[in-house]
Short mmCIF file of C-alpha atoms in Angstrom, two decimals:
data_model
loop_
_atom_site.label_atom_id
_atom_site.label_comp_id
_atom_site.label_asym_id
_atom_site.label_seq_id
_atom_site.Cartn_x
_atom_site.Cartn_y
_atom_site.Cartn_z
CA MET A 1 0.13 0.01 0.04
CA PRO A 2 1.57 3.36 -1.02
CA ILE A 3 0.11 5.17 1.81
CA ASP A 4 -0.98 3.81 5.16
CA PRO A 5 -2.62 6.25 7.17
CA GLN A 6 -2.08 4.51 10.69
CA ILE A 7 1.71 4.86 10.20
CA ALA A 8 1.74 8.12 8.36
CA LEU A 9 -0.62 10.25 10.62
CA GLY A 10 1.55 12.15 13.00
CA ALA A 11 4.76 10.14 12.27
CA ALA A 12 7.98 12.18 12.70
CA LEU A 13 10.16 13.36 9.61
CA PRO A 14 13.83 13.46 10.01
CA SER A 15 15.15 16.25 11.36
CA ARG A 16 17.96 18.17 9.62
CA GLU A 17 20.54 20.45 10.54
CA PHE A 18 21.37 23.06 7.75
CA SER A 19 23.14 26.76 7.21
CA TRP A 20 23.12 29.59 4.56
CA THR A 21 25.07 32.37 3.58
CA PRO A 22 24.40 35.51 1.57
CA THR A 23 25.34 33.83 -1.57
CA ASP A 24 22.42 31.46 -1.23
CA VAL A 25 20.50 34.00 -0.59
CA GLN A 26 21.64 35.83 -3.67
CA LEU A 27 20.99 32.73 -5.75
CA TYR A 28 17.67 32.07 -4.32
CA HIS A 29 16.53 35.81 -5.32
CA LEU A 30 17.94 35.55 -8.73
CA GLY A 31 15.84 32.13 -9.23
CA LEU A 32 13.02 34.57 -8.53
CA GLY A 33 13.96 37.24 -11.22
CA ALA A 34 15.64 39.69 -8.79
CA GLY A 35 18.13 42.00 -10.59
CA ALA A 36 15.89 42.91 -13.41
CA ARG A 37 15.77 46.47 -12.28
CA CYS A 38 19.83 46.21 -11.94
CA THR A 39 20.21 49.95 -11.27
CA ASP A 40 17.45 50.20 -8.63
CA PRO A 41 18.83 50.53 -5.02
CA VAL A 42 15.43 48.96 -3.69
CA GLU A 43 16.03 45.91 -5.88
CA LEU A 44 19.56 45.53 -5.23
CA ARG A 45 18.85 45.15 -1.48
CA TYR A 46 17.99 41.45 -2.32
CA LEU A 47 21.25 40.86 -3.90
CA ASP A 48 23.65 42.95 -1.64
CA ASP A 49 26.85 40.85 -1.06
CA SER A 50 27.11 40.94 2.93
CA GLU A 51 23.64 41.67 4.08
CA PRO A 52 21.05 41.09 1.44
CA GLN A 53 17.59 41.19 2.72
CA VAL A 54 15.52 37.82 2.79
CA LEU A 55 12.38 37.16 1.45
CA PRO A 56 10.28 34.96 3.82
CA THR A 57 9.92 32.31 1.22
CA PHE A 58 13.60 31.47 1.17
CA ALA A 59 12.46 29.37 4.21
CA THR A 60 11.28 26.84 1.49
CA VAL A 61 14.67 25.92 -0.03
CA ALA A 62 16.95 26.91 2.67
CA PRO A 63 17.06 23.19 4.28
CA THR A 64 17.72 21.57 0.77
CA LEU A 65 20.09 24.01 -0.75
CA GLY A 66 22.84 22.10 -2.85
CA GLU A 67 21.12 19.11 -2.95
CA THR A 68 21.42 17.38 -6.76
CA ALA A 69 19.39 14.56 -6.29
CA ALA A 70 15.76 14.47 -7.58
CA PRO A 71 13.48 14.59 -4.53
CA ARG A 72 11.37 11.36 -3.31
CA VAL A 73 8.24 10.93 -2.08
CA SER A 74 9.34 8.22 0.77
CA PHE A 75 8.21 9.06 4.59
CA PRO A 76 6.63 6.74 7.09
CA GLY A 77 3.76 4.97 5.76
CA VAL A 78 4.21 6.89 2.32
CA GLU A 79 5.67 5.59 -0.78
CA ILE A 80 4.83 7.49 -4.15
CA ASP A 81 6.53 7.74 -7.51
CA LEU A 82 7.43 11.26 -7.91
CA ALA A 83 5.46 11.55 -11.31
CA LYS A 84 2.06 11.29 -9.48
CA VAL A 85 2.74 14.19 -7.25
CA VAL A 86 1.91 17.63 -7.32
CA HIS A 87 2.32 20.58 -4.79
CA GLY A 88 -0.89 21.37 -3.01
CA HIS A 89 -0.37 24.26 -0.90
CA GLN A 90 2.46 26.22 0.83
CA GLU A 91 2.53 28.58 3.85
CA VAL A 92 5.61 29.93 5.52
CA VAL A 93 4.86 32.01 9.06
CA VAL A 94 8.16 33.95 10.22
CA HIS A 95 8.84 34.69 13.68
CA LYS A 96 11.30 37.19 13.22
CA PRO A 97 13.26 38.45 9.70
CA ILE A 98 15.41 35.74 8.33
CA PRO A 99 19.11 36.59 8.61
CA PRO A 100 21.30 36.66 5.41
CA SER A 101 23.46 33.88 7.02
CA GLY A 102 22.71 31.57 9.75
CA LYS A 103 22.73 27.72 10.91
CA ALA A 104 19.40 26.35 11.83
CA VAL A 105 17.81 22.70 12.88
CA SER A 106 14.38 21.66 10.99
CA VAL A 107 11.86 19.09 12.84
CA GLY A 108 9.08 18.06 11.03
CA ARG A 109 6.06 15.65 11.16
CA ILE A 110 2.99 14.53 8.82
CA SER A 111 0.18 16.50 10.18
CA GLU A 112 -2.78 15.27 8.15
CA VAL A 113 -3.48 12.43 5.62
CA TRP A 114 -6.62 12.76 3.61
CA ASP A 115 -8.35 10.44 1.35
CA LYS A 116 -9.98 12.30 -1.81
CA GLY A 117 -11.48 9.13 -3.28
CA SER A 118 -9.21 8.52 -6.27
CA ASN A 119 -6.51 10.96 -5.11
CA ALA A 120 -4.73 11.75 -1.75
CA VAL A 121 -3.21 14.50 0.11
CA ILE A 122 -0.56 14.62 2.62
CA VAL A 123 0.40 17.59 4.85
CA GLN A 124 3.73 18.20 6.14
CA GLU A 125 4.88 20.80 9.25
CA HIS A 126 8.22 21.89 9.70
CA THR A 127 9.56 23.88 12.68
CA VAL A 128 12.81 25.72 12.11
CA THR A 129 15.10 26.74 15.14
CA GLY A 130 18.11 29.03 14.86
CA ALA A 131 21.44 28.04 16.55
CA ASP A 132 20.31 30.45 19.70
CA GLY A 133 17.29 28.34 20.27
CA GLU A 134 14.80 30.98 18.95
CA PRO A 135 12.25 30.03 16.53
CA LEU A 136 12.87 31.22 12.75
CA TRP A 137 10.01 30.04 10.85
CA THR A 138 6.99 27.54 10.43
CA ALA A 139 6.35 25.90 7.08
CA ARG A 140 3.52 24.03 6.22
CA SER A 141 2.67 22.40 2.85
CA SER A 142 0.70 19.58 1.31
CA ILE A 143 1.39 17.07 -1.69
CA PHE A 144 -1.47 15.94 -3.79
CA ALA A 145 -0.77 12.35 -5.07
CA LYS A 146 -2.94 11.61 -8.17
CA GLY A 147 -4.47 7.97 -8.20
CA GLU A 148 -3.10 7.15 -4.49
CA GLY A 149 -6.49 7.51 -2.77
CA GLY A 150 -8.92 5.03 -1.67
CA PHE A 151 -7.29 3.77 1.29
CA GLY A 152 -10.15 4.17 3.60
CA GLY A 153 -9.04 7.38 5.31
CA GLU A 154 -11.03 10.42 6.14
CA ARG A 155 -11.78 12.98 3.24
CA GLY A 156 -10.58 16.27 5.31
CA PRO A 157 -12.13 19.71 4.53
CA SER A 158 -12.81 21.24 1.03
CA THR A 159 -12.39 24.88 1.77
CA LYS A 160 -11.97 27.99 -0.49
CA ALA A 161 -11.20 31.46 0.49
CA GLU A 162 -13.56 33.92 -0.60
CA LEU A 163 -12.06 36.88 -2.65
CA PRO A 164 -13.74 40.36 -1.51
CA ASP A 165 -17.08 41.27 -3.36
CA ARG A 166 -15.21 44.44 -5.11
CA ALA A 167 -12.74 45.42 -7.88
CA PRO A 168 -8.89 44.87 -6.73
CA ASP A 169 -7.15 47.36 -5.23
CA ALA A 170 -4.17 46.54 -7.65
CA GLU A 171 -3.30 44.45 -10.67
CA LEU A 172 0.27 43.22 -10.89
CA THR A 173 1.92 41.98 -14.14
CA THR A 174 5.12 39.65 -13.88
CA ALA A 175 7.03 38.21 -16.45
CA THR A 176 9.08 34.78 -15.87
CA LEU A 177 12.13 34.00 -18.07
CA PRO A 178 12.36 31.02 -20.46
CA GLN A 179 15.38 29.43 -18.60
CA GLN A 180 13.84 30.52 -15.13
CA ALA A 181 13.18 26.65 -13.85
CA LEU A 182 16.55 25.80 -14.92
CA LEU A 183 18.00 28.46 -12.72
CA TYR A 184 15.66 28.02 -9.79
CA ARG A 185 16.26 24.12 -9.77
CA LEU A 186 19.82 25.21 -8.24
CA CYS A 187 18.33 26.22 -4.92
CA GLY A 188 17.78 22.36 -4.63
CA ASP A 189 14.78 21.10 -6.45
CA ARG A 190 16.13 18.85 -9.05
CA ASN A 191 12.65 17.39 -10.03
CA PRO A 192 13.23 16.38 -13.72
CA LEU A 193 9.39 17.80 -14.25
CA HIS A 194 10.99 21.21 -14.42
CA SER A 195 13.78 20.33 -16.90
CA ASP A 196 13.48 17.19 -18.81
CA PRO A 197 10.90 17.49 -21.54
CA GLU A 198 10.48 13.95 -21.93
CA PHE A 199 9.58 13.40 -18.19
CA ALA A 200 7.47 16.23 -18.15
CA LYS A 201 5.31 14.87 -21.39
CA ALA A 202 5.33 11.14 -19.50
CA ALA A 203 3.65 13.19 -16.31
CA GLY A 204 1.12 14.93 -18.73
CA PHE A 205 2.56 18.18 -19.68
CA PRO A 206 3.37 19.52 -22.95
CA ALA A 207 6.63 20.85 -21.70
CA PRO A 208 8.59 21.34 -18.11
CA ILE A 209 6.62 23.45 -15.55
CA LEU A 210 8.00 26.17 -13.55
CA HIS A 211 8.38 24.94 -9.97
CA GLY A 212 5.38 25.79 -7.86
CA LEU A 213 7.61 27.23 -5.15
CA CYS A 214 9.26 29.53 -7.81
CA THR A 215 5.91 31.02 -8.76
CA TYR A 216 4.98 31.39 -5.00
CA GLY A 217 7.94 33.10 -4.26
CA VAL A 218 7.82 35.33 -7.34
CA VAL A 219 4.51 36.26 -6.37
CA CYS A 220 5.78 37.21 -2.77
CA LYS A 221 8.27 39.13 -3.97
CA SER A 222 6.04 41.01 -6.60
CA LEU A 223 3.67 42.04 -3.63
CA THR A 224 6.60 43.19 -1.40
CA ASP A 225 8.19 45.21 -4.40
CA VAL A 226 4.92 47.06 -5.36
CA LEU A 227 2.64 47.27 -2.20
CA LEU A 228 5.25 46.93 0.76
CA ASP A 229 7.91 49.47 -0.46
CA GLY A 230 10.34 46.45 -1.12
CA ASP A 231 10.68 45.72 2.59
CA ALA A 232 10.91 42.16 3.05
CA THR A 233 10.73 42.41 6.70
CA ARG A 234 7.07 43.56 6.71
CA VAL A 235 5.98 40.08 5.50
CA ALA A 236 4.92 38.08 8.37
CA GLY A 237 3.68 35.25 6.48
CA PHE A 238 2.63 33.97 3.05
CA ARG A 239 0.47 31.20 2.03
CA ALA A 240 -0.71 29.90 -1.48
CA LYS A 241 -2.84 27.06 -2.87
CA PHE A 242 -1.36 25.72 -6.27
CA THR A 243 -4.14 25.80 -8.67
CA GLY A 244 -2.52 25.49 -11.79
CA VAL A 245 0.81 25.33 -13.67
CA LEU A 246 3.08 28.12 -15.07
CA TYR A 247 5.56 27.46 -18.10
CA PRO A 248 8.70 29.21 -18.21
CA GLY A 249 8.55 32.44 -19.93
CA GLU A 250 4.98 33.20 -19.15
CA THR A 251 3.50 36.40 -17.66
CA LEU A 252 1.74 35.99 -14.14
CA ARG A 253 -1.25 38.33 -13.40
CA THR A 254 -1.94 38.95 -9.67
CA LYS A 255 -5.12 40.47 -8.73
CA VAL A 256 -4.74 42.15 -5.00
CA TRP A 257 -7.50 43.25 -2.26
CA ARG A 258 -5.98 44.98 1.16
CA GLU A 259 -8.12 43.76 3.96
CA ALA A 260 -6.51 45.08 7.24
CA ASP A 261 -3.20 44.05 7.91
CA THR A 262 -3.51 41.38 5.25
CA LEU A 263 -3.11 41.28 1.40
CA VAL A 264 -5.31 38.40 -0.64
CA ALA A 265 -4.80 37.65 -4.18
CA VAL A 266 -5.50 35.61 -6.90
CA VAL A 267 -2.80 34.94 -9.46
CA THR A 268 -3.12 33.40 -13.11
CA ALA A 269 -1.22 32.87 -16.48
CA VAL A 270 -1.80 35.97 -19.02
CA ASP A 271 -0.49 33.93 -21.98
CA ARG A 272 -3.22 31.04 -21.48
CA ASP A 273 -6.42 33.39 -21.24
CA ASP A 274 -5.86 33.79 -17.43
CA ALA A 275 -5.58 30.17 -16.37
CA PRO A 276 -5.29 29.69 -12.65
CA VAL A 277 -1.92 29.48 -11.28
CA LEU A 278 -2.34 29.94 -7.59
CA GLY A 279 -5.54 30.57 -5.38
CA ASP A 280 -6.33 31.59 -1.54
CA VAL A 281 -2.93 33.75 -1.65
CA THR A 282 -2.60 35.60 1.86
CA LEU A 283 0.31 37.61 2.84
CA ARG A 284 0.32 38.87 6.18
CA ILE A 285 1.70 42.29 6.84
CA ALA A 286 4.00 42.31 10.24
#
């Protein structure tokens, strides 16, 4: 059985010690397209050699920086073919601004396992603590496993965030690069779905798709740059649901609403008649 909920639910995931440097932060930001405005002092804050500001979404790659092997979906009670898996949602909550260099320990667990009938959803939660013992961030994510349901577990919630019933307060367009996935994968995600045309076709896509977490970071950066004066320390948390795919080189459209200390948004692909890309997007302002 690829999923055994009796073993998986609540299972501890291996802890991980890791570290990062300003160069790692620079590479991550470049993978999101930072530097396009190469003489803009605000933009160059992401790429400073010694003290770059750090987008909170860096948390999604910090523990796996430098890895060169394709990821495996192999956890206690879970063994799934990588080609059957897509990212469901991602959330990062930062407890204080992420420093430009540091050492940390990540401890994780499988917090939820849902049986959606023919498919399955597995939710992980990781807490990260710095070398000083203080919490840095909490990351929650889910994977959607096609064809792996039917194991008799609970179906789980089916919720969708409602957008405000008014015109958006802002609309952003953000171009991506044709080579963006090839650059972003250097941050540690070597899934061939994003680089190998034949693997992508076998998984049902006409071409390699951009990493969902790259799109996630690109949107967080766009919201930060346009609506938070380019100040990454004002982002307390960022969450999004992956509702579709983006192909490298396409342009994102982000419609944004301000709600108290929160920005809510929906993201589509301009090049494909505004096909869904990200939904339930929430940026919490510090």
